[in-house]
Amino acid sequence: MKFNELNLPEVVLKGIEETGFTDCTPIQEKALPLALSGKDVAGQAQTGTGKTATFLISIFTRLLNQQKTGAEHHPRALILAPTRELVVQIEKDAQTLGKHTGFNIQAIYGGVDYMKQRDALKAGADIVIGTPGRLIDYLKQKVYSLKDVEALVIDEADRMFDMGFIADLRFILRRLPSYDKRQNLLFSATLNTRVMELAYEFMNMPEKVSVTPEQMTAERVEQVLYHVSRKEKFPLLLGLLRKMGMDRTMIFVNTKREAEYLQDRLNANEFPCRVISGDVEQRKRMKILSDFKAGLLPIMIATDVASRGIHIEGVSHVVNYDLPQDCEDYVHRIGRTARAGAEGMAISLADEDGAFFIEAIQEFIKQKIPTEWAEDDMFVHDYKRTARPPRRTDDKPGGRGGKPGERGGKPGRGESRGRSRSGSEKEKPEQKVAKPAAEEKAPSVDAAATGDAAAKKKRRRRKPKAKTAEQQPEQP
């Protein structure tokens, strides 16, 4: 099906043509007719198959065909995404596809331009794209209202559960018009039972659309798995980089500490790279992504913050330096390559810890990952070595990040307080030593002071506290 066969407004078709799109992808061919007819849709398709364009075209068409009835400055459509990078990507696509629609599109996410985003939202926006956290922040300040929203989109819905957004989602949904007075669209590469429960809870009899669910990964991704010890992972990675000449490569790790260590070693061995993770300042993250997209940075190391929804053309290789603990993350990671019909290669290095995740991943993607054994000449041993950074509290033994409340994971509720108490207990001996030193600064008495002198000192301290007539006779 071609886009011009659909009943789309002329300004929307013009934006589609300028992006170079002519034919619909399978998910667009199935979901667009339903969405354009006004039905709620829950769509599942492989990453990189055009889900973003599907809901953007639907929203533009709906808003153009309906006259605005609410307040002038209230948003008419709301798009929710789990990560800042995905919000930026959606906004960029929206500005391109909706260039001729005249809609005011505003991205709302944390880390940058708090007052600028606040003022823009207060001035009025037709389409708001954002992460739940900052959207709720502005809602509580009454900067804007959601009572006139005509269309709602939740992108990467499965990730919303994994990242703990369910409470924030319910907070926002309660402030929207009734589910039967708005159109609801939900898209993700994986639609599990939890996501569908949410769909039926806040959507109006949604139509579920699935494209090739029996094959979770993209068709043009060549997958390969190497079994290697933890000490041999880096020598093998260097050998692969030198042998294959990976021009634009994304390397995924599970923790920030491992990412920083890998960055230091690669840079020391003349492979320029940068790290993008949740702890990196937002402006730096956007600069790294921009340089990587422009080809100025050949290698980008990332945690799973960059595994969802980010579209970067020309990524030739994806390397799972650490195999993900979540099966769905494997699908999204390798989906950063072979996008929009291109070809790519996904290389996974399974060490002593990662080997435990292989079976679950293969069961989830419903296929066996081809295994190859690295020859001796593929390892590089004459590389420059760097010191490993100190272990962080959010790193689990073995280099894997733990869940909140687990050993080595981020502290759960009360854990940080417990640690502070234990820390203060260790400092008690020092406090006992410091106390006499503090007393020495007070006015001193004669060196041969007796117990009576000390008693007088105590009485002098209590004397100002005695204010009533009953207490004064008791003073000596």
Short mmCIF file of C-alpha atoms in Angstrom, two decimals:
data_model
loop_
_atom_site.label_atom_id
_atom_site.label_comp_id
_atom_site.label_asym_id
_atom_site.label_seq_id
_atom_site.Cartn_x
_atom_site.Cartn_y
_atom_site.Cartn_z
CA MET A 1 0.00 0.00 0.00
CA LYS A 2 1.18 3.51 -0.83
CA PHE A 3 0.56 6.54 1.36
CA ASN A 4 -1.31 8.37 -1.41
CA GLU A 5 -3.89 5.54 -1.39
CA LEU A 6 -4.91 6.55 2.13
CA ASN A 7 -7.28 9.42 2.74
CA LEU A 8 -4.64 11.76 4.14
CA PRO A 9 -4.70 15.59 4.17
CA GLU A 10 -2.57 17.25 1.51
CA VAL A 11 -0.22 18.87 4.05
CA VAL A 12 0.46 15.47 5.67
CA LEU A 13 1.17 13.85 2.31
CA LYS A 14 3.56 16.66 1.47
CA GLY A 15 5.53 16.02 4.67
CA ILE A 16 5.65 12.28 3.92
CA GLU A 17 6.93 12.88 0.40
CA GLU A 18 9.70 15.20 1.65
CA THR A 19 10.95 12.47 3.98
CA GLY A 20 11.26 10.12 0.99
CA PHE A 21 8.56 7.65 2.07
CA THR A 22 6.27 6.24 -0.61
CA ASP A 23 5.24 2.73 0.44
CA CYS A 24 3.77 1.73 3.79
CA THR A 25 5.62 -0.73 5.99
CA PRO A 26 3.65 -3.79 7.19
CA ILE A 27 2.75 -2.20 10.54
CA GLN A 28 1.67 1.01 8.80
CA GLU A 29 -0.43 -0.90 6.28
CA LYS A 30 -2.30 -2.69 9.07
CA ALA A 31 -2.52 0.03 11.72
CA LEU A 32 -3.06 3.22 9.71
CA PRO A 33 -6.50 2.35 8.26
CA LEU A 34 -7.75 1.47 11.75
CA ALA A 35 -6.25 4.55 13.39
CA LEU A 36 -7.49 6.88 10.63
CA SER A 37 -11.01 5.53 11.13
CA GLY A 38 -10.85 6.65 14.77
CA LYS A 39 -10.37 3.27 16.44
CA ASP A 40 -7.96 2.62 19.28
CA VAL A 41 -4.95 0.55 18.23
CA ALA A 42 -2.37 -1.52 20.15
CA GLY A 43 0.43 -2.18 17.67
CA GLN A 44 3.32 -4.61 17.83
CA ALA A 45 6.12 -4.73 15.28
CA GLN A 46 9.86 -5.12 15.06
CA THR A 47 11.93 -2.11 16.00
CA GLY A 48 12.78 0.18 13.09
CA THR A 49 9.68 -0.62 11.02
CA GLY A 50 7.94 2.74 11.17
CA LYS A 51 5.81 2.69 14.33
CA THR A 52 6.61 6.35 15.07
CA ALA A 53 5.44 7.52 11.64
CA THR A 54 2.26 5.47 12.10
CA PHE A 55 1.01 7.29 15.18
CA LEU A 56 2.29 10.70 14.04
CA ILE A 57 0.40 10.49 10.73
CA SER A 58 -2.72 9.37 12.62
CA ILE A 59 -2.51 12.28 15.05
CA PHE A 60 -1.91 14.89 12.36
CA THR A 61 -4.87 13.63 10.34
CA ARG A 62 -7.20 13.55 13.33
CA LEU A 63 -6.34 17.05 14.52
CA LEU A 64 -6.63 18.50 11.00
CA ASN A 65 -10.03 16.90 10.39
CA GLN A 66 -11.51 18.04 13.71
CA GLN A 67 -12.05 21.60 14.81
CA LYS A 68 -10.48 22.54 18.11
CA THR A 69 -13.09 22.90 20.84
CA GLY A 70 -11.00 23.37 23.99
CA ALA A 71 -8.99 26.28 25.30
CA GLU A 72 -6.52 27.82 22.89
CA HIS A 73 -3.40 27.06 24.93
CA HIS A 74 -4.37 23.52 25.99
CA PRO A 75 -2.62 20.63 24.15
CA ARG A 76 -4.74 18.51 21.81
CA ALA A 77 -2.48 15.44 21.68
CA LEU A 78 -0.12 13.83 24.20
CA ILE A 79 2.69 11.38 23.36
CA LEU A 80 4.41 9.58 26.25
CA ALA A 81 7.82 7.89 25.99
CA PRO A 82 10.10 6.33 28.64
CA THR A 83 13.44 8.00 27.80
CA ARG A 84 14.62 11.49 26.94
CA GLU A 85 16.43 10.30 23.82
CA LEU A 86 13.24 8.75 22.51
CA VAL A 87 11.30 11.96 23.19
CA VAL A 88 13.87 13.94 21.21
CA GLN A 89 13.72 11.41 18.36
CA ILE A 90 9.91 11.51 18.20
CA GLU A 91 9.89 15.30 18.26
CA LYS A 92 12.39 15.41 15.40
CA ASP A 93 10.25 13.04 13.32
CA ALA A 94 7.13 15.02 14.20
CA GLN A 95 8.70 18.31 13.10
CA THR A 96 9.68 16.70 9.79
CA LEU A 97 6.41 14.92 9.00
CA GLY A 98 4.28 17.77 10.31
CA LYS A 99 6.28 20.58 8.76
CA HIS A 100 3.32 21.89 6.74
CA THR A 101 0.54 21.21 9.25
CA GLY A 102 1.12 24.38 11.27
CA PHE A 103 0.94 22.54 14.60
CA ASN A 104 2.99 23.73 17.55
CA ILE A 105 4.96 20.68 18.72
CA GLN A 106 6.74 20.80 22.08
CA ALA A 107 9.10 18.26 23.69
CA ILE A 108 9.12 18.05 27.48
CA TYR A 109 11.88 16.10 29.21
CA GLY A 110 14.26 16.42 32.14
CA GLY A 111 17.85 17.53 32.22
CA VAL A 112 17.65 20.74 30.17
CA ASP A 113 15.86 24.09 29.86
CA TYR A 114 13.43 23.82 32.77
CA MET A 115 12.10 27.40 32.55
CA LYS A 116 12.24 27.47 28.74
CA GLN A 117 10.10 24.32 28.48
CA ARG A 118 7.79 25.63 31.19
CA ASP A 119 7.22 28.93 29.37
CA ALA A 120 6.67 27.17 26.03
CA LEU A 121 4.13 24.81 27.58
CA LYS A 122 2.36 27.68 29.33
CA ALA A 123 2.19 29.65 26.07
CA GLY A 124 0.41 26.74 24.41
CA ALA A 125 1.27 23.68 22.31
CA ASP A 126 -0.91 21.54 20.06
CA ILE A 127 1.13 18.34 20.48
CA VAL A 128 3.14 17.58 23.61
CA ILE A 129 5.79 14.84 23.59
CA GLY A 130 7.41 14.03 26.91
CA THR A 131 8.58 11.78 29.68
CA PRO A 132 6.13 11.29 32.58
CA GLY A 133 8.34 12.84 35.27
CA ARG A 134 8.60 16.40 34.01
CA LEU A 135 5.08 16.36 32.58
CA ILE A 136 3.75 15.59 36.06
CA ASP A 137 5.98 18.30 37.54
CA TYR A 138 4.39 20.94 35.31
CA LEU A 139 0.92 19.48 35.88
CA LYS A 140 1.24 19.90 39.64
CA GLN A 141 2.28 23.52 39.07
CA LYS A 142 -0.80 23.97 36.86
CA VAL A 143 1.36 25.19 33.99
CA TYR A 144 -0.94 23.38 31.53
CA SER A 145 -4.04 21.19 31.46
CA LEU A 146 -4.83 17.84 29.84
CA LYS A 147 -8.61 18.15 29.92
CA ASP A 148 -8.82 18.91 26.17
CA VAL A 149 -6.55 16.11 24.88
CA GLU A 150 -8.09 14.41 21.84
CA ALA A 151 -5.42 11.77 21.19
CA LEU A 152 -3.06 9.84 23.47
CA VAL A 153 -0.03 7.79 22.40
CA ILE A 154 2.10 5.56 24.63
CA ASP A 155 5.29 4.50 22.88
CA GLU A 156 7.48 1.62 24.12
CA ALA A 157 4.72 0.63 26.52
CA ASP A 158 6.53 -2.45 27.79
CA ARG A 159 9.43 -0.28 28.91
CA MET A 160 7.02 1.87 30.89
CA PHE A 161 6.46 -1.11 33.16
CA ASP A 162 10.12 -2.04 33.42
CA MET A 163 11.18 1.48 34.37
CA GLY A 164 8.49 1.86 37.01
CA PHE A 165 6.30 4.40 35.22
CA ILE A 166 2.98 2.71 35.98
CA ALA A 167 2.15 5.03 38.91
CA ASP A 168 3.05 8.09 36.83
CA LEU A 169 0.96 6.76 33.93
CA ARG A 170 -2.10 6.42 36.12
CA PHE A 171 -1.54 9.93 37.51
CA ILE A 172 -1.57 11.37 33.98
CA LEU A 173 -4.44 9.20 32.71
CA ARG A 174 -6.71 10.34 35.53
CA ARG A 175 -6.32 13.92 34.30
CA LEU A 176 -7.25 13.15 30.69
CA PRO A 177 -10.76 13.13 29.26
CA SER A 178 -12.67 9.85 29.51
CA TYR A 179 -11.20 6.99 27.43
CA ASP A 180 -14.22 7.07 25.09
CA LYS A 181 -13.74 10.79 24.39
CA ARG A 182 -10.22 10.49 23.03
CA GLN A 183 -8.30 8.21 20.68
CA ASN A 184 -5.70 5.94 22.27
CA LEU A 185 -2.73 4.46 20.42
CA LEU A 186 -0.17 2.11 21.98
CA PHE A 187 2.94 0.85 20.20
CA SER A 188 5.89 -1.33 21.16
CA ALA A 189 8.20 -3.99 19.77
CA THR A 190 6.84 -6.37 22.42
CA LEU A 191 3.25 -6.56 23.71
CA ASN A 192 3.23 -8.84 26.72
CA THR A 193 0.34 -9.65 29.05
CA ARG A 194 1.05 -6.72 31.37
CA VAL A 195 0.97 -4.24 28.51
CA MET A 196 -2.32 -5.60 27.17
CA GLU A 197 -3.85 -5.38 30.65
CA LEU A 198 -2.97 -1.70 30.68
CA ALA A 199 -4.31 -1.33 27.15
CA TYR A 200 -7.72 -2.74 28.03
CA GLU A 201 -7.79 -0.64 31.18
CA PHE A 202 -7.41 2.80 29.61
CA MET A 203 -8.27 2.19 25.93
CA ASN A 204 -11.65 1.93 24.25
CA MET A 205 -11.86 -1.64 22.87
CA PRO A 206 -8.46 -1.50 21.16
CA GLU A 207 -7.68 -3.39 17.98
CA LYS A 208 -4.49 -5.41 18.44
CA VAL A 209 -2.22 -5.34 15.40
CA SER A 210 0.82 -7.63 15.26
CA VAL A 211 3.36 -7.89 12.47
CA THR A 212 5.58 -11.01 12.27
CA PRO A 213 5.30 -11.80 16.02
CA GLU A 214 6.91 -15.19 15.42
CA GLN A 215 10.19 -13.42 14.59
CA MET A 216 11.10 -10.86 17.21
CA THR A 217 14.35 -9.61 15.66
CA ALA A 218 14.78 -7.70 12.41
CA GLU A 219 15.19 -9.91 9.36
CA ARG A 220 18.36 -8.30 8.00
CA VAL A 221 20.37 -8.52 11.22
CA GLU A 222 23.12 -11.12 11.07
CA GLN A 223 23.55 -12.46 14.61
CA VAL A 224 26.62 -14.21 15.99
CA LEU A 225 27.56 -15.35 19.50
CA TYR A 226 31.09 -15.86 20.86
CA HIS A 227 31.74 -17.79 24.08
CA VAL A 228 34.66 -16.14 25.80
CA SER A 229 36.02 -15.75 29.32
CA ARG A 230 35.70 -12.44 31.10
CA LYS A 231 39.43 -11.75 30.78
CA GLU A 232 39.37 -12.44 27.04
CA LYS A 233 36.40 -10.24 26.16
CA PHE A 234 38.38 -7.07 25.58
CA PRO A 235 41.19 -8.72 23.56
CA LEU A 236 38.50 -10.31 21.36
CA LEU A 237 36.63 -7.02 20.99
CA LEU A 238 39.83 -5.29 19.85
CA GLY A 239 40.47 -8.07 17.36
CA LEU A 240 36.95 -7.80 15.95
CA LEU A 241 37.20 -4.01 15.65
CA ARG A 242 40.50 -4.29 13.78
CA LYS A 243 39.43 -7.18 11.57
CA MET A 244 35.92 -6.04 10.61
CA GLY A 245 36.57 -2.31 10.42
CA MET A 246 33.38 -1.32 12.20
CA ASP A 247 32.82 2.24 10.96
CA ARG A 248 29.76 3.01 13.09
CA THR A 249 29.37 0.69 16.06
CA MET A 250 27.22 0.68 19.19
CA ILE A 251 28.56 -1.32 22.14
CA PHE A 252 26.11 -2.16 24.93
CA VAL A 253 27.07 -2.88 28.52
CA ASN A 254 24.99 -3.43 31.65
CA THR A 255 26.53 -0.91 34.06
CA LYS A 256 27.97 2.57 33.86
CA ARG A 257 31.15 1.45 35.62
CA GLU A 258 31.86 -1.14 32.94
CA ALA A 259 31.04 1.44 30.26
CA GLU A 260 33.56 3.92 31.65
CA TYR A 261 36.24 1.25 31.98
CA LEU A 262 35.65 0.09 28.40
CA GLN A 263 35.77 3.70 27.17
CA ASP A 264 39.16 4.29 28.83
CA ARG A 265 40.65 1.12 27.32
CA LEU A 266 39.31 1.72 23.81
CA ASN A 267 40.48 5.33 23.77
CA ALA A 268 43.92 4.24 25.05
CA ASN A 269 44.13 1.78 22.16
CA GLU A 270 43.25 4.37 19.50
CA PHE A 271 39.55 3.58 19.11
CA PRO A 272 37.76 6.90 19.81
CA CYS A 273 34.52 6.40 21.72
CA ARG A 274 32.16 8.04 24.20
CA VAL A 275 29.72 6.74 26.82
CA ILE A 276 26.03 7.52 26.99
CA SER A 277 24.16 6.46 30.12
CA GLY A 278 21.44 7.70 32.44
CA ASP A 279 23.96 9.49 34.70
CA VAL A 280 25.50 11.55 31.89
CA GLU A 281 24.25 15.13 31.74
CA GLN A 282 21.49 15.53 29.16
CA ARG A 283 23.34 18.13 27.08
CA LYS A 284 26.37 15.83 26.85
CA ARG A 285 24.16 12.90 25.90
CA MET A 286 22.61 14.88 23.05
CA LYS A 287 26.06 16.05 21.89
CA ILE A 288 27.38 12.47 21.86
CA LEU A 289 24.33 11.26 19.92
CA SER A 290 24.70 14.14 17.46
CA ASP A 291 28.38 13.38 16.84
CA PHE A 292 27.63 9.67 16.43
CA LYS A 293 24.84 10.34 13.94
CA ALA A 294 27.03 12.75 11.98
CA GLY A 295 29.84 10.18 11.72
CA LEU A 296 32.25 12.23 13.85
CA LEU A 297 32.29 9.50 16.52
CA PRO A 298 32.89 5.95 15.24
CA ILE A 299 32.01 4.07 18.45
CA MET A 300 29.37 4.78 21.07
CA ILE A 301 29.21 2.79 24.30
CA ALA A 302 25.80 2.73 25.93
CA THR A 303 23.68 1.22 28.63
CA ASP A 304 20.08 0.28 27.87
CA VAL A 305 19.06 3.96 27.99
CA ALA A 306 20.02 4.06 24.28
CA SER A 307 18.48 0.73 23.27
CA ARG A 308 14.96 1.99 22.71
CA GLY A 309 13.51 4.00 19.88
CA ILE A 310 16.66 5.85 18.82
CA HIS A 311 16.96 5.89 15.05
CA ILE A 312 20.52 6.27 13.77
CA GLU A 313 21.09 5.53 10.12
CA GLY A 314 24.10 3.55 9.02
CA VAL A 315 24.86 1.66 12.25
CA SER A 316 26.84 -1.25 10.83
CA HIS A 317 27.46 -3.25 14.00
CA VAL A 318 25.93 -3.71 17.43
CA VAL A 319 28.08 -5.43 20.06
CA ASN A 320 26.61 -6.89 23.25
CA TYR A 321 29.77 -6.64 25.34
CA ASP A 322 27.52 -7.73 28.22
CA LEU A 323 24.51 -9.88 27.40
CA PRO A 324 21.36 -8.18 28.74
CA GLN A 325 19.60 -9.66 31.74
CA ASP A 326 16.21 -8.76 30.21
CA CYS A 327 15.35 -10.75 27.08
CA GLU A 328 13.40 -7.86 25.56
CA ASP A 329 16.44 -5.61 25.82
CA TYR A 330 18.29 -7.94 23.45
CA VAL A 331 15.66 -7.33 20.77
CA HIS A 332 15.85 -3.57 21.19
CA ARG A 333 19.64 -3.48 21.32
CA ILE A 334 20.23 -5.33 18.06
CA GLY A 335 17.40 -3.31 16.54
CA ARG A 336 19.69 -0.27 16.44
CA THR A 337 21.18 -1.76 13.26
CA ALA A 338 19.50 -2.98 10.04
CA ARG A 339 16.85 -0.27 10.27
CA ALA A 340 14.45 0.65 7.50
CA GLY A 341 15.51 -2.23 5.27
CA ALA A 342 19.27 -1.87 5.73
CA GLU A 343 21.60 -4.69 6.75
CA GLY A 344 23.63 -5.00 9.91
CA MET A 345 25.45 -7.34 12.25
CA ALA A 346 24.89 -8.06 15.95
CA ILE A 347 27.79 -9.60 17.88
CA SER A 348 27.31 -10.95 21.41
CA LEU A 349 30.11 -11.87 23.81
CA ALA A 350 29.00 -14.40 26.44
CA ASP A 351 31.31 -14.67 29.44
CA GLU A 352 30.86 -16.75 32.60
CA ASP A 353 27.95 -14.56 33.77
CA GLY A 354 26.35 -13.82 30.42
CA ALA A 355 26.09 -17.50 29.51
CA PHE A 356 23.21 -17.86 31.99
CA PHE A 357 21.03 -15.48 29.90
CA ILE A 358 21.49 -17.16 26.52
CA GLU A 359 18.77 -19.78 26.91
CA ALA A 360 16.12 -17.24 27.97
CA ILE A 361 17.05 -14.88 25.14
CA GLN A 362 16.86 -17.62 22.49
CA GLU A 363 13.52 -18.79 23.85
CA PHE A 364 12.18 -15.24 23.72
CA ILE A 365 13.32 -14.48 20.16
CA LYS A 366 12.22 -17.98 19.09
CA GLN A 367 15.46 -18.75 17.32
CA LYS A 368 18.94 -20.00 18.12
CA ILE A 369 21.75 -17.47 17.91
CA PRO A 370 24.51 -18.85 15.63
CA THR A 371 27.64 -19.63 17.64
CA GLU A 372 31.18 -19.17 16.37
CA TRP A 373 34.45 -19.98 18.11
CA ALA A 374 37.13 -17.30 18.02
CA GLU A 375 40.47 -18.39 16.59
CA ASP A 376 43.69 -17.50 18.39
CA ASP A 377 44.61 -14.88 15.80
CA MET A 378 41.42 -12.94 16.55
CA PHE A 379 42.63 -11.98 20.04
CA VAL A 380 44.82 -8.92 20.59
CA HIS A 381 47.12 -9.20 23.58
CA ASP A 382 49.59 -6.34 23.02
CA TYR A 383 47.13 -3.64 24.02
CA LYS A 384 47.55 -0.75 26.42
CA ARG A 385 46.08 -1.39 29.83
CA THR A 386 44.24 1.08 32.06
CA ALA A 387 43.16 1.03 35.69
CA ARG A 388 39.63 -0.11 36.49
CA PRO A 389 37.52 2.58 38.20
CA PRO A 390 36.43 1.94 41.81
CA ARG A 391 33.31 -0.15 42.29
CA ARG A 392 30.09 1.78 42.75
CA THR A 393 27.20 0.87 45.02
CA ASP A 394 24.94 0.42 41.97
CA ASP A 395 27.22 -2.25 40.48
CA LYS A 396 26.48 -5.85 41.31
CA PRO A 397 29.33 -8.34 41.77
CA GLY A 398 30.36 -9.51 38.33
CA GLY A 399 29.70 -6.13 36.70
CA ARG A 400 25.93 -6.50 36.49
CA GLY A 401 23.51 -3.90 37.78
CA GLY A 402 21.06 -5.18 40.36
CA LYS A 403 17.44 -4.42 40.99
CA PRO A 404 16.46 -2.01 43.77
CA GLY A 405 16.78 -3.72 47.11
CA GLU A 406 19.17 -6.43 45.87
CA ARG A 407 22.75 -6.78 46.94
CA GLY A 408 24.86 -4.47 44.84
CA GLY A 409 21.80 -2.85 43.27
CA LYS A 410 20.51 0.65 43.84
CA PRO A 411 19.24 1.06 47.40
CA GLY A 412 15.58 0.45 47.93
CA ARG A 413 13.41 2.46 50.29
CA GLY A 414 15.09 2.78 53.65
CA GLU A 415 18.37 1.30 52.50
CA SER A 416 20.12 4.61 52.11
CA ARG A 417 18.98 5.58 55.59
CA GLY A 418 20.27 2.31 56.96
CA ARG A 419 23.66 2.94 55.42
CA SER A 420 23.83 6.43 56.86
CA ARG A 421 23.02 5.06 60.31
CA SER A 422 25.72 2.44 60.01
CA GLY A 423 28.11 5.12 58.83
CA SER A 424 27.35 7.33 61.82
CA GLU A 425 27.86 4.39 64.16
CA LYS A 426 31.38 3.99 62.84
CA GLU A 427 32.04 7.64 63.56
CA LYS A 428 30.96 7.45 67.21
CA PRO A 429 34.48 6.83 68.56
CA GLU A 430 35.70 9.91 66.71
CA GLN A 431 32.85 11.95 68.18
CA LYS A 432 33.82 10.86 71.70
CA VAL A 433 37.37 12.04 71.09
CA ALA A 434 36.23 15.31 69.57
CA LYS A 435 33.92 16.14 72.49
CA PRO A 436 36.65 16.95 75.03
CA ALA A 437 38.39 19.06 72.40
CA ALA A 438 35.26 21.12 72.04
CA GLU A 439 35.02 21.52 75.80
CA GLU A 440 38.58 22.84 75.94
CA LYS A 441 37.47 25.84 73.92
CA ALA A 442 35.02 26.79 76.67
CA PRO A 443 36.20 29.10 79.53
CA SER A 444 38.62 26.96 81.56
CA VAL A 445 39.00 26.72 85.33
CA ASP A 446 42.12 26.37 87.42
CA ALA A 447 44.33 23.41 86.51
CA ALA A 448 43.88 21.99 90.00
CA ALA A 449 40.10 22.18 89.77
CA THR A 450 38.33 19.69 92.00
CA GLY A 451 35.03 17.91 91.70
CA ASP A 452 33.39 20.84 93.53
CA ALA A 453 34.61 23.22 90.80
CA ALA A 454 33.16 20.96 88.15
CA ALA A 455 29.89 20.89 90.05
CA LYS A 456 29.87 24.71 90.16
CA LYS A 457 30.37 24.72 86.40
CA LYS A 458 27.36 22.49 85.96
CA ARG A 459 25.31 24.69 88.28
CA ARG A 460 26.28 27.76 86.28
CA ARG A 461 24.97 26.03 83.17
CA ARG A 462 21.62 25.25 84.83
CA LYS A 463 21.23 28.64 86.40
CA PRO A 464 19.84 30.48 83.30
CA LYS A 465 17.24 27.75 82.86
CA ALA A 466 15.69 28.42 86.26
CA LYS A 467 13.12 31.10 85.48
CA THR A 468 10.30 30.34 87.90
CA ALA A 469 10.11 31.36 91.51
CA GLU A 470 9.88 27.75 92.60
CA GLN A 471 13.22 26.87 91.09
CA GLN A 472 15.21 29.87 92.45
CA PRO A 473 15.29 28.78 96.15
CA GLU A 474 16.79 25.47 95.08
CA GLN A 475 19.94 27.20 93.80
CA PRO A 476 22.89 27.09 96.25
#
